[in-house]
């Protein structure tokens, strides 16, 4: 048994390590950039609602359209449809750079919705109290809305990361690399099911680790707020 494991590791160990690193890199970068874009969208969407701090129907309709339409496009279709845009932005549609662009485009509207829902959960009394003290909109956002919704935002970041982790496997079908690419290239195309099985197990382990980290961090932040 040990000889089989040793032989397998000698043949595929480096490949699986590189695939794991590539998956974590493309998913982490995509999650970060998705929040850079999605966080402002979610905040604006929340602020411009009828019950928000600055009701604005046209702006709210535009941000709502971005959030709803962006989330409704299947990723595999989006991945192929924006290949010219991906090449324009990243210079290639292959590898990690080629995967990050569609991952971010797909995740940003989802993040916008998560941010909007997280802020909506904030106690309205806290916002009203800040307004009564003459706090500006910027201070209300940065000192009340985002800090009070932080546990929910952290859990949302975990959900976003895990979703993008799954999407990165789809990106492997067009040469993005990572564990998804390994599972397809070796497990499906070459019938090396042991490689596919190990890649799947690695994906499950990584997802569980990320979920555990985000849950623990959110619980810690939530406990500090109480």
PDB file of C-alpha atoms in Angstrom:
ATOM      1  CA  UNK A   1       0.000   0.000   0.000  1.00  0.00           C
ATOM      2  CA  UNK A   2       2.777   2.381   0.941  1.00  0.00           C
ATOM      3  CA  UNK A   3       4.523   1.617  -2.328  1.00  0.00           C
ATOM      4  CA  UNK A   4       1.373   2.511  -4.276  1.00  0.00           C
ATOM      5  CA  UNK A   5       1.042   5.788  -2.400  1.00  0.00           C
ATOM      6  CA  UNK A   6       4.724   6.572  -2.905  1.00  0.00           C
ATOM      7  CA  UNK A   7       4.506   5.830  -6.621  1.00  0.00           C
ATOM      8  CA  UNK A   8       1.371   7.947  -6.945  1.00  0.00           C
ATOM      9  CA  UNK A   9       2.992  10.842  -5.097  1.00  0.00           C
ATOM     10  CA  UNK A  10       6.123  10.629  -7.227  1.00  0.00           C
ATOM     11  CA  UNK A  11       4.015  10.776 -10.382  1.00  0.00           C
ATOM     12  CA  UNK A  12       1.403  13.363  -9.402  1.00  0.00           C
ATOM     13  CA  UNK A  13       2.469  14.996  -6.141  1.00  0.00           C
ATOM     14  CA  UNK A  14       3.994  18.109  -7.707  1.00  0.00           C
ATOM     15  CA  UNK A  15       1.094  18.399 -10.129  1.00  0.00           C
ATOM     16  CA  UNK A  16      -1.499  18.303  -7.327  1.00  0.00           C
ATOM     17  CA  UNK A  17       0.425  20.767  -5.163  1.00  0.00           C
ATOM     18  CA  UNK A  18       0.726  23.206  -8.063  1.00  0.00           C
ATOM     19  CA  UNK A  19      -2.968  22.757  -8.848  1.00  0.00           C
ATOM     20  CA  UNK A  20      -3.924  23.427  -5.233  1.00  0.00           C
ATOM     21  CA  UNK A  21      -1.793  26.572  -5.119  1.00  0.00           C
ATOM     22  CA  UNK A  22      -3.201  27.798  -8.441  1.00  0.00           C
ATOM     23  CA  UNK A  23      -6.775  27.235  -7.254  1.00  0.00           C
ATOM     24  CA  UNK A  24      -6.188  29.084  -3.978  1.00  0.00           C
ATOM     25  CA  UNK A  25      -4.469  31.974  -5.757  1.00  0.00           C
ATOM     26  CA  UNK A  26      -7.141  32.492  -8.414  1.00  0.00           C
ATOM     27  CA  UNK A  27      -9.961  32.096  -5.875  1.00  0.00           C
ATOM     28  CA  UNK A  28      -8.394  34.431  -3.296  1.00  0.00           C
ATOM     29  CA  UNK A  29      -7.598  37.155  -5.832  1.00  0.00           C
ATOM     30  CA  UNK A  30     -11.054  36.865  -7.378  1.00  0.00           C
ATOM     31  CA  UNK A  31     -12.770  37.089  -3.989  1.00  0.00           C
ATOM     32  CA  UNK A  32     -10.754  40.173  -3.039  1.00  0.00           C
ATOM     33  CA  UNK A  33     -11.436  41.956  -6.346  1.00  0.00           C
ATOM     34  CA  UNK A  34     -15.098  40.946  -6.245  1.00  0.00           C
ATOM     35  CA  UNK A  35     -15.407  42.701  -2.879  1.00  0.00           C
ATOM     36  CA  UNK A  36     -13.574  45.769  -4.169  1.00  0.00           C
ATOM     37  CA  UNK A  37     -16.262  46.056  -6.863  1.00  0.00           C
ATOM     38  CA  UNK A  38     -19.246  44.505  -5.109  1.00  0.00           C
ATOM     39  CA  UNK A  39     -18.968  46.318  -1.768  1.00  0.00           C
ATOM     40  CA  UNK A  40     -19.664  49.800  -3.219  1.00  0.00           C
ATOM     41  CA  UNK A  41     -22.452  48.378  -5.372  1.00  0.00           C
ATOM     42  CA  UNK A  42     -24.110  46.819  -2.334  1.00  0.00           C
ATOM     43  CA  UNK A  43     -23.744  49.972  -0.231  1.00  0.00           C
ATOM     44  CA  UNK A  44     -25.184  52.188  -2.990  1.00  0.00           C
ATOM     45  CA  UNK A  45     -28.008  49.719  -3.555  1.00  0.00           C
ATOM     46  CA  UNK A  46     -28.867  49.871   0.156  1.00  0.00           C
ATOM     47  CA  UNK A  47     -28.550  53.650   0.488  1.00  0.00           C
ATOM     48  CA  UNK A  48     -30.781  54.393  -2.504  1.00  0.00           C
ATOM     49  CA  UNK A  49     -33.664  52.144  -1.518  1.00  0.00           C
ATOM     50  CA  UNK A  50     -36.969  53.768  -0.608  1.00  0.00           C
ATOM     51  CA  UNK A  51     -36.205  53.364   3.100  1.00  0.00           C
ATOM     52  CA  UNK A  52     -32.497  54.157   2.724  1.00  0.00           C
ATOM     53  CA  UNK A  53     -30.537  57.228   3.749  1.00  0.00           C
ATOM     54  CA  UNK A  54     -30.632  58.680   0.229  1.00  0.00           C
ATOM     55  CA  UNK A  55     -33.603  57.275  -1.714  1.00  0.00           C
ATOM     56  CA  UNK A  56     -32.942  57.470  -5.432  1.00  0.00           C
ATOM     57  CA  UNK A  57     -35.134  55.339  -7.662  1.00  0.00           C
ATOM     58  CA  UNK A  58     -33.077  55.548 -10.903  1.00  0.00           C
ATOM     59  CA  UNK A  59     -29.749  54.759  -9.193  1.00  0.00           C
ATOM     60  CA  UNK A  60     -31.360  51.976  -7.172  1.00  0.00           C
ATOM     61  CA  UNK A  61     -32.880  50.508 -10.337  1.00  0.00           C
ATOM     62  CA  UNK A  62     -29.488  50.512 -12.082  1.00  0.00           C
ATOM     63  CA  UNK A  63     -27.647  48.880  -9.162  1.00  0.00           C
ATOM     64  CA  UNK A  64     -30.493  46.410  -8.718  1.00  0.00           C
ATOM     65  CA  UNK A  65     -30.291  45.525 -12.398  1.00  0.00           C
ATOM     66  CA  UNK A  66     -26.529  44.929 -12.109  1.00  0.00           C
ATOM     67  CA  UNK A  67     -26.997  42.715  -9.064  1.00  0.00           C
ATOM     68  CA  UNK A  68     -29.922  40.680 -10.375  1.00  0.00           C
ATOM     69  CA  UNK A  69     -28.853  40.238 -14.004  1.00  0.00           C
ATOM     70  CA  UNK A  70     -25.229  39.524 -13.082  1.00  0.00           C
ATOM     71  CA  UNK A  71     -26.247  36.756 -10.696  1.00  0.00           C
ATOM     72  CA  UNK A  72     -28.588  35.082 -13.156  1.00  0.00           C
ATOM     73  CA  UNK A  73     -26.032  34.276 -15.876  1.00  0.00           C
ATOM     74  CA  UNK A  74     -24.655  30.720 -15.559  1.00  0.00           C
ATOM     75  CA  UNK A  75     -20.911  30.896 -15.016  1.00  0.00           C
ATOM     76  CA  UNK A  76     -19.945  28.443 -17.748  1.00  0.00           C
ATOM     77  CA  UNK A  77     -21.820  30.597 -20.297  1.00  0.00           C
ATOM     78  CA  UNK A  78     -20.328  33.811 -18.922  1.00  0.00           C
ATOM     79  CA  UNK A  79     -16.863  32.255 -19.006  1.00  0.00           C
ATOM     80  CA  UNK A  80     -17.064  31.655 -22.751  1.00  0.00           C
ATOM     81  CA  UNK A  81     -19.093  34.743 -23.644  1.00  0.00           C
ATOM     82  CA  UNK A  82     -16.594  37.254 -22.248  1.00  0.00           C
ATOM     83  CA  UNK A  83     -13.411  35.654 -23.581  1.00  0.00           C
ATOM     84  CA  UNK A  84     -12.726  38.737 -25.779  1.00  0.00           C
ATOM     85  CA  UNK A  85     -13.187  40.991 -22.730  1.00  0.00           C
ATOM     86  CA  UNK A  86     -10.944  38.707 -20.679  1.00  0.00           C
ATOM     87  CA  UNK A  87      -8.215  38.929 -23.309  1.00  0.00           C
ATOM     88  CA  UNK A  88      -8.605  42.709 -23.390  1.00  0.00           C
ATOM     89  CA  UNK A  89      -8.198  43.023 -19.602  1.00  0.00           C
ATOM     90  CA  UNK A  90      -5.761  40.219 -18.798  1.00  0.00           C
ATOM     91  CA  UNK A  91      -4.027  39.789 -22.160  1.00  0.00           C
ATOM     92  CA  UNK A  92      -4.977  36.102 -22.201  1.00  0.00           C
ATOM     93  CA  UNK A  93      -7.927  33.835 -21.587  1.00  0.00           C
ATOM     94  CA  UNK A  94      -5.763  31.039 -20.171  1.00  0.00           C
ATOM     95  CA  UNK A  95      -4.169  30.380 -16.809  1.00  0.00           C
ATOM     96  CA  UNK A  96      -4.812  32.265 -13.589  1.00  0.00           C
ATOM     97  CA  UNK A  97      -5.102  35.716 -15.240  1.00  0.00           C
ATOM     98  CA  UNK A  98      -7.628  34.366 -17.711  1.00  0.00           C
ATOM     99  CA  UNK A  99      -9.703  32.825 -14.898  1.00  0.00           C
ATOM    100  CA  UNK A 100      -9.697  35.825 -12.559  1.00  0.00           C
ATOM    101  CA  UNK A 101     -11.593  38.147 -14.926  1.00  0.00           C
ATOM    102  CA  UNK A 102     -14.714  35.968 -15.413  1.00  0.00           C
ATOM    103  CA  UNK A 103     -14.619  34.919 -11.765  1.00  0.00           C
ATOM    104  CA  UNK A 104     -14.699  38.560 -10.650  1.00  0.00           C
ATOM    105  CA  UNK A 105     -17.394  39.500 -13.178  1.00  0.00           C
ATOM    106  CA  UNK A 106     -19.508  36.615 -11.932  1.00  0.00           C
ATOM    107  CA  UNK A 107     -18.924  37.197  -8.211  1.00  0.00           C
ATOM    108  CA  UNK A 108     -19.176  41.007  -7.939  1.00  0.00           C
ATOM    109  CA  UNK A 109     -23.009  41.125  -8.320  1.00  0.00           C
ATOM    110  CA  UNK A 110     -23.316  38.267  -5.823  1.00  0.00           C
ATOM    111  CA  UNK A 111     -21.157  40.217  -3.369  1.00  0.00           C
ATOM    112  CA  UNK A 112     -23.309  43.286  -3.957  1.00  0.00           C
ATOM    113  CA  UNK A 113     -26.388  41.331  -2.881  1.00  0.00           C
ATOM    114  CA  UNK A 114     -24.610  39.919   0.181  1.00  0.00           C
ATOM    115  CA  UNK A 115     -23.492  43.402   1.237  1.00  0.00           C
ATOM    116  CA  UNK A 116     -26.990  44.827   0.747  1.00  0.00           C
ATOM    117  CA  UNK A 117     -28.570  42.045   2.826  1.00  0.00           C
ATOM    118  CA  UNK A 118     -25.915  42.336   5.544  1.00  0.00           C
ATOM    119  CA  UNK A 119     -26.415  46.095   5.903  1.00  0.00           C
ATOM    120  CA  UNK A 120     -30.207  45.687   5.922  1.00  0.00           C
ATOM    121  CA  UNK A 121     -29.823  43.481   9.017  1.00  0.00           C
ATOM    122  CA  UNK A 122     -28.243  46.350  10.982  1.00  0.00           C
ATOM    123  CA  UNK A 123     -30.505  47.742  13.714  1.00  0.00           C
ATOM    124  CA  UNK A 124     -32.215  50.808  12.273  1.00  0.00           C
ATOM    125  CA  UNK A 125     -32.080  52.417  15.715  1.00  0.00           C
ATOM    126  CA  UNK A 126     -28.289  52.599  15.540  1.00  0.00           C
ATOM    127  CA  UNK A 127     -28.442  54.395  12.201  1.00  0.00           C
ATOM    128  CA  UNK A 128     -31.085  56.793  13.475  1.00  0.00           C
ATOM    129  CA  UNK A 129     -28.983  57.498  16.555  1.00  0.00           C
ATOM    130  CA  UNK A 130     -25.971  58.312  14.374  1.00  0.00           C
ATOM    131  CA  UNK A 131     -28.118  60.625  12.260  1.00  0.00           C
ATOM    132  CA  UNK A 132     -29.413  62.405  15.358  1.00  0.00           C
ATOM    133  CA  UNK A 133     -25.814  63.177  16.339  1.00  0.00           C
ATOM    134  CA  UNK A 134     -25.263  64.768  12.932  1.00  0.00           C
ATOM    135  CA  UNK A 135     -23.038  62.036  11.509  1.00  0.00           C
ATOM    136  CA  UNK A 136     -22.381  62.274   7.772  1.00  0.00           C
ATOM    137  CA  UNK A 137     -23.404  59.511   5.407  1.00  0.00           C
ATOM    138  CA  UNK A 138     -19.768  58.446   5.058  1.00  0.00           C
ATOM    139  CA  UNK A 139     -19.347  58.155   8.836  1.00  0.00           C
ATOM    140  CA  UNK A 140     -22.598  56.230   9.156  1.00  0.00           C
ATOM    141  CA  UNK A 141     -21.393  53.789   6.507  1.00  0.00           C
ATOM    142  CA  UNK A 142     -17.882  53.356   7.928  1.00  0.00           C
ATOM    143  CA  UNK A 143     -18.695  53.600  11.649  1.00  0.00           C
ATOM    144  CA  UNK A 144     -22.126  51.992  11.893  1.00  0.00           C
ATOM    145  CA  UNK A 145     -23.293  50.036   8.859  1.00  0.00           C
ATOM    146  CA  UNK A 146     -20.155  48.134   7.925  1.00  0.00           C
ATOM    147  CA  UNK A 147     -18.838  47.469  11.465  1.00  0.00           C
ATOM    148  CA  UNK A 148     -22.244  46.276  12.693  1.00  0.00           C
ATOM    149  CA  UNK A 149     -22.711  44.029   9.672  1.00  0.00           C
ATOM    150  CA  UNK A 150     -19.150  42.677   9.799  1.00  0.00           C
ATOM    151  CA  UNK A 151     -20.011  39.153  11.073  1.00  0.00           C
ATOM    152  CA  UNK A 152     -22.522  38.736   8.248  1.00  0.00           C
ATOM    153  CA  UNK A 153     -20.032  40.153   5.740  1.00  0.00           C
ATOM    154  CA  UNK A 154     -17.374  37.675   6.883  1.00  0.00           C
ATOM    155  CA  UNK A 155     -19.765  34.763   6.454  1.00  0.00           C
ATOM    156  CA  UNK A 156     -20.678  36.161   3.051  1.00  0.00           C
ATOM    157  CA  UNK A 157     -16.998  36.295   2.115  1.00  0.00           C
ATOM    158  CA  UNK A 158     -16.717  32.620   3.012  1.00  0.00           C
ATOM    159  CA  UNK A 159     -19.719  31.774   0.847  1.00  0.00           C
ATOM    160  CA  UNK A 160     -18.277  33.842  -2.007  1.00  0.00           C
ATOM    161  CA  UNK A 161     -14.890  32.116  -1.729  1.00  0.00           C
ATOM    162  CA  UNK A 162     -16.485  28.668  -1.751  1.00  0.00           C
ATOM    163  CA  UNK A 163     -18.676  29.529  -4.757  1.00  0.00           C
ATOM    164  CA  UNK A 164     -15.663  30.845  -6.644  1.00  0.00           C
ATOM    165  CA  UNK A 165     -13.762  27.722  -5.639  1.00  0.00           C
ATOM    166  CA  UNK A 166     -16.376  25.700  -7.478  1.00  0.00           C
ATOM    167  CA  UNK A 167     -16.389  28.109 -10.415  1.00  0.00           C
ATOM    168  CA  UNK A 168     -12.606  27.785 -10.685  1.00  0.00           C
ATOM    169  CA  UNK A 169     -13.126  24.107 -11.464  1.00  0.00           C
ATOM    170  CA  UNK A 170     -15.351  25.112 -14.399  1.00  0.00           C
ATOM    171  CA  UNK A 171     -12.666  27.558 -15.510  1.00  0.00           C
ATOM    172  CA  UNK A 172     -10.377  24.546 -15.778  1.00  0.00           C
ATOM    173  CA  UNK A 173     -12.369  23.446 -18.830  1.00  0.00           C
ATOM    174  CA  UNK A 174     -10.886  26.354 -20.802  1.00  0.00           C
ATOM    175  CA  UNK A 175      -7.325  25.977 -19.568  1.00  0.00           C
ATOM    176  CA  UNK A 176      -7.417  28.032 -16.375  1.00  0.00           C
ATOM    177  CA  UNK A 177      -5.419  25.480 -14.423  1.00  0.00           C
ATOM    178  CA  UNK A 178      -6.004  24.420 -10.829  1.00  0.00           C
ATOM    179  CA  UNK A 179      -7.566  21.319  -9.329  1.00  0.00           C
ATOM    180  CA  UNK A 180     -10.556  21.485 -11.665  1.00  0.00           C
ATOM    181  CA  UNK A 181      -8.275  21.373 -14.686  1.00  0.00           C
ATOM    182  CA  UNK A 182      -6.393  18.408 -13.213  1.00  0.00           C
ATOM    183  CA  UNK A 183      -9.605  16.498 -12.475  1.00  0.00           C
ATOM    184  CA  UNK A 184     -10.893  17.044 -16.015  1.00  0.00           C
ATOM    185  CA  UNK A 185      -7.621  16.554 -17.865  1.00  0.00           C
ATOM    186  CA  UNK A 186      -6.475  13.442 -16.007  1.00  0.00           C
ATOM    187  CA  UNK A 187      -9.641  11.986 -14.510  1.00  0.00           C
ATOM    188  CA  UNK A 188     -12.026  12.524 -17.404  1.00  0.00           C
ATOM    189  CA  UNK A 189      -9.917  12.780 -20.544  1.00  0.00           C
ATOM    190  CA  UNK A 190      -7.255  10.207 -19.602  1.00  0.00           C
ATOM    191  CA  UNK A 191      -9.416   7.950 -17.400  1.00  0.00           C
ATOM    192  CA  UNK A 192      -7.006   8.277 -14.477  1.00  0.00           C
ATOM    193  CA  UNK A 193      -9.735   8.201 -11.866  1.00  0.00           C
ATOM    194  CA  UNK A 194      -7.338   8.014  -8.936  1.00  0.00           C
ATOM    195  CA  UNK A 195      -6.026  11.485  -9.831  1.00  0.00           C
ATOM    196  CA  UNK A 196      -9.572  12.816 -10.141  1.00  0.00           C
ATOM    197  CA  UNK A 197     -10.516  11.301  -6.788  1.00  0.00           C
ATOM    198  CA  UNK A 198      -7.559  12.890  -5.020  1.00  0.00           C
ATOM    199  CA  UNK A 199      -8.312  16.254  -6.654  1.00  0.00           C
ATOM    200  CA  UNK A 200     -11.921  16.037  -5.453  1.00  0.00           C
ATOM    201  CA  UNK A 201     -10.828  15.100  -1.932  1.00  0.00           C
ATOM    202  CA  UNK A 202      -8.435  18.062  -1.871  1.00  0.00           C
ATOM    203  CA  UNK A 203     -11.268  20.360  -2.959  1.00  0.00           C
ATOM    204  CA  UNK A 204     -13.519  19.056  -0.175  1.00  0.00           C
ATOM    205  CA  UNK A 205     -10.781  19.479   2.439  1.00  0.00           C
ATOM    206  CA  UNK A 206      -9.958  23.029   1.335  1.00  0.00           C
ATOM    207  CA  UNK A 207     -13.621  24.051   1.315  1.00  0.00           C
ATOM    208  CA  UNK A 208     -14.104  22.677   4.827  1.00  0.00           C
ATOM    209  CA  UNK A 209     -11.030  24.542   6.061  1.00  0.00           C
ATOM    210  CA  UNK A 210     -12.205  27.831   4.542  1.00  0.00           C
ATOM    211  CA  UNK A 211     -15.715  27.337   5.940  1.00  0.00           C
ATOM    212  CA  UNK A 212     -14.327  26.626   9.399  1.00  0.00           C
ATOM    213  CA  UNK A 213     -12.051  29.671   9.324  1.00  0.00           C
ATOM    214  CA  UNK A 214     -14.780  32.086   8.234  1.00  0.00           C
ATOM    215  CA  UNK A 215     -17.315  30.680  10.719  1.00  0.00           C
ATOM    216  CA  UNK A 216     -14.829  30.988  13.579  1.00  0.00           C
ATOM    217  CA  UNK A 217     -13.815  34.505  12.567  1.00  0.00           C
ATOM    218  CA  UNK A 218     -17.436  35.625  12.210  1.00  0.00           C
ATOM    219  CA  UNK A 219     -18.327  34.134  15.593  1.00  0.00           C
ATOM    220  CA  UNK A 220     -15.340  35.880  17.185  1.00  0.00           C
ATOM    221  CA  UNK A 221     -16.290  39.254  15.701  1.00  0.00           C
ATOM    222  CA  UNK A 222     -19.935  38.734  16.658  1.00  0.00           C
ATOM    223  CA  UNK A 223     -18.926  37.927  20.241  1.00  0.00           C
ATOM    224  CA  UNK A 224     -16.865  41.135  20.448  1.00  0.00           C
ATOM    225  CA  UNK A 225     -19.867  43.167  19.320  1.00  0.00           C
ATOM    226  CA  UNK A 226     -22.068  41.795  22.088  1.00  0.00           C
TER     227      UNK A 226
END
